[in-house]
Amino acid sequence: MSNPKKTAPAVLVVEDDEPLLRFVTQALRMAGYEVTTAHSAAEARTHLGEHAFDLAIVDIGLPDADGVEFGHSLMAEYALPYIHLTGQTEAEAYQRAARGGALTYLIKPVGMEQLIAAVETAVSRSSEMGKLLKSVERLSSDFEDRKSISIAVGIVMERFGLSDSEAFEVLRYLARSHQERLEATAERLIAGGGGLDLLISLNRYLSKIDGASRKPRG
């Protein structure tokens, strides 16, 4: 049984110099990368709306945008890491690129080996950044879920005069009876959703653990 084919990293090259664009495209494709080209920021945005990329190579001197600002927008709007390819050699240009968030900065004319080495390093860092972002998003989601559950437990405690452990068990009972995640039940309680069926379930559960119904407050 053969192993599944590994997907080639996808690179978006934004460069208005046609000979250089052809060189970069050919070099990357020979190295095994999937390449999409754009001659302007506007054309690049069209591609970004249609495809997902692992890395962008952005010329600083684009015809319709400041390359540094456009590169920064790639990270801010698309979480897409990028490197700059430019003929500018001034220290100020390098500093702007670094402050903007570029992974690296290549000076034209660039050799094939230098280009491929820079792209390999950038793609590797891009993958690490992607994993980190997913981890942060997951932690953020977990935190929001825990916060919702905590608020819902407080609502049940107040309404039915229960301890926190009893209120949590009520919430678990409700989730099981409605065949939904605990977080979803918590969100419904917070939003005031669920109505009478939730209150009926609460009273049934309270009857089981206490032997008698407890009258809700207010």
XYZ file of C-alpha atoms in Angstrom:
218
model
C 0.000 0.000 0.000
C 1.496 3.344 -1.087
C 1.725 6.331 1.213
C -0.594 9.269 0.456
C 1.083 12.006 -1.593
C 2.179 14.948 0.518
C 0.684 18.270 -0.549
C 3.284 20.739 -1.824
C 3.525 24.036 0.084
C 1.616 26.783 -1.734
C 3.454 30.063 -2.329
C 1.959 33.327 -3.576
C 4.511 35.490 -5.413
C 3.588 39.177 -5.758
C 6.048 40.860 -8.141
C 5.523 43.273 -11.061
C 8.940 42.672 -12.659
C 8.031 40.016 -15.251
C 11.523 38.497 -15.828
C 12.124 38.231 -12.080
C 8.645 36.798 -11.552
C 9.337 34.084 -14.140
C 12.685 33.268 -12.520
C 11.227 32.984 -9.012
C 8.279 30.943 -10.261
C 10.479 28.496 -12.171
C 12.928 28.124 -9.285
C 10.185 27.403 -6.761
C 8.373 24.941 -9.014
C 11.624 23.073 -9.681
C 12.040 22.837 -5.896
C 8.584 21.282 -5.562
C 6.468 24.254 -4.526
C 3.012 25.092 -5.826
C 3.227 28.662 -7.125
C 0.572 31.292 -7.827
C 1.660 34.642 -9.260
C 0.308 38.182 -9.037
C 1.591 41.426 -10.571
C -0.119 43.700 -8.039
C -1.658 43.794 -4.583
C -5.137 43.847 -6.120
C -4.454 40.698 -8.151
C -2.958 39.046 -5.075
C -6.104 39.753 -3.063
C -8.168 38.063 -5.767
C -6.058 34.917 -5.377
C -6.275 35.155 -1.583
C -10.045 35.077 -1.834
C -9.902 31.852 -3.850
C -6.972 29.847 -2.451
C -5.080 29.128 0.759
C -1.329 29.718 0.851
C 1.513 28.732 3.155
C 3.744 31.701 2.323
C 3.834 34.897 0.260
C 6.819 36.528 -1.431
C 6.119 40.242 -1.755
C 8.035 42.905 -3.685
C 8.278 46.113 -1.679
C 7.773 48.312 -4.760
C 4.343 47.211 -5.981
C 2.556 49.366 -8.591
C -0.644 49.767 -6.582
C 0.433 49.491 -2.938
C 3.266 49.922 -0.477
C 4.756 46.426 -0.307
C 5.595 46.673 3.392
C 2.068 47.726 4.300
C 0.594 45.082 2.012
C 2.789 42.411 3.586
C 1.657 43.478 7.037
C -1.974 43.199 5.901
C -1.359 39.607 4.805
C -0.590 38.632 8.387
C -3.299 40.813 9.896
C -6.109 39.756 7.544
C -5.113 36.277 6.349
C -2.597 35.054 8.966
C -0.262 34.522 5.985
C 3.490 34.766 6.713
C 5.575 36.505 4.049
C 9.071 37.446 2.960
C 10.162 40.528 1.009
C 12.009 40.549 -2.295
C 13.344 43.983 -3.226
C 16.061 46.036 -4.817
C 16.178 48.463 -1.891
C 19.382 48.101 0.097
C 18.962 50.930 2.595
C 18.944 50.006 6.280
C 15.701 51.928 6.721
C 13.935 49.691 4.184
C 15.118 46.584 6.030
C 13.981 47.996 9.365
C 10.532 48.835 7.949
C 10.197 45.303 6.614
C 11.204 43.795 9.953
C 8.794 46.017 11.873
C 6.044 45.107 9.418
C 6.437 41.437 10.279
C 8.383 40.005 7.320
C 10.101 36.692 8.053
C 13.114 37.685 5.980
C 14.302 40.196 3.378
C 15.961 39.204 0.078
C 17.920 41.681 -2.047
C 17.634 41.585 -5.859
C 19.205 40.031 -7.805
C 18.737 36.886 -5.765
C 20.322 33.537 -6.618
C 18.328 30.323 -6.835
C 20.052 28.664 -3.864
C 19.558 31.716 -1.668
C 15.903 31.968 -2.710
C 15.112 28.305 -2.062
C 16.940 28.297 1.284
C 15.012 31.370 2.423
C 11.681 29.927 1.300
C 12.346 26.566 2.970
C 13.140 28.298 6.256
C 10.123 30.594 5.955
C 7.723 27.738 5.149
C 9.032 25.811 8.153
C 8.497 28.840 10.396
C 5.083 29.366 8.804
C 4.094 25.820 9.759
C 5.257 26.388 13.339
C 3.330 29.663 13.495
C 0.212 27.924 12.191
C 0.416 25.278 14.908
C 0.916 27.974 17.532
C -2.096 29.954 16.274
C -4.282 26.839 16.373
C -3.096 26.133 19.910
C -3.903 29.700 20.975
C -7.340 29.507 19.321
C -8.042 26.203 21.061
C -7.006 27.602 24.438
C -9.141 30.677 23.839
C -12.111 28.498 22.923
C -11.596 26.312 26.005
C -11.438 29.416 28.188
C -14.692 30.762 26.715
C -16.371 27.371 27.246
C -15.252 27.254 30.879
C -16.440 30.809 31.396
C -19.885 29.968 29.981
C -20.186 26.903 32.193
C -19.171 28.899 35.261
C -21.789 31.579 34.533
C -24.509 28.973 33.921
C -23.660 27.192 37.178
C -24.026 30.518 38.976
C -27.464 31.035 37.411
C -28.649 27.598 38.564
C -27.208 28.154 42.045
C -29.049 31.448 42.424
C -32.349 30.286 40.969
C -32.597 27.003 42.865
C -30.559 27.674 45.999
C -28.000 24.974 45.229
C -24.330 24.548 46.020
C -21.869 24.888 43.152
C -21.350 21.116 42.916
C -25.113 20.487 42.852
C -25.620 23.167 40.216
C -22.876 21.653 38.069
C -24.520 18.226 38.294
C -27.819 19.814 37.229
C -26.078 21.288 34.207
C -24.611 17.902 33.314
C -28.042 16.288 33.653
C -29.551 18.881 31.335
C -26.849 18.339 28.737
C -27.384 14.580 28.783
C -31.162 14.853 28.634
C -30.928 17.161 25.610
C -28.080 15.172 24.025
C -25.871 18.208 23.639
C -22.493 19.426 24.803
C -22.243 20.905 28.276
C -21.090 24.207 26.790
C -24.151 24.375 24.514
C -26.497 23.891 27.466
C -24.641 26.582 29.398
C -24.957 29.026 26.497
C -28.702 28.361 26.252
C -29.193 29.028 29.944
C -27.190 32.243 29.759
C -29.165 33.415 26.732
C -32.439 32.590 28.454
C -33.165 29.921 25.865
C -34.593 26.474 26.439
C -37.584 27.854 28.281
C -39.960 25.535 30.068
C -38.250 22.274 29.074
C -35.094 23.289 30.917
C -36.990 24.247 34.049
C -38.933 20.973 33.963
C -35.700 19.018 33.670
C -34.213 20.990 36.534
C -37.148 20.234 38.797
C -37.085 16.549 37.873
C -33.411 16.328 38.717
C -33.851 18.203 41.971
C -36.656 15.818 42.913
C -34.337 12.878 42.374
C -31.525 14.193 44.553
C -33.673 15.735 47.246
C -36.862 13.674 47.207
C -38.970 16.796 46.837
C -39.175 19.722 44.467
C -37.512 22.979 45.457
C -39.379 26.106 44.598
C -37.329 28.488 42.423
C -36.629 31.892 43.870
C -38.460 34.884 42.450
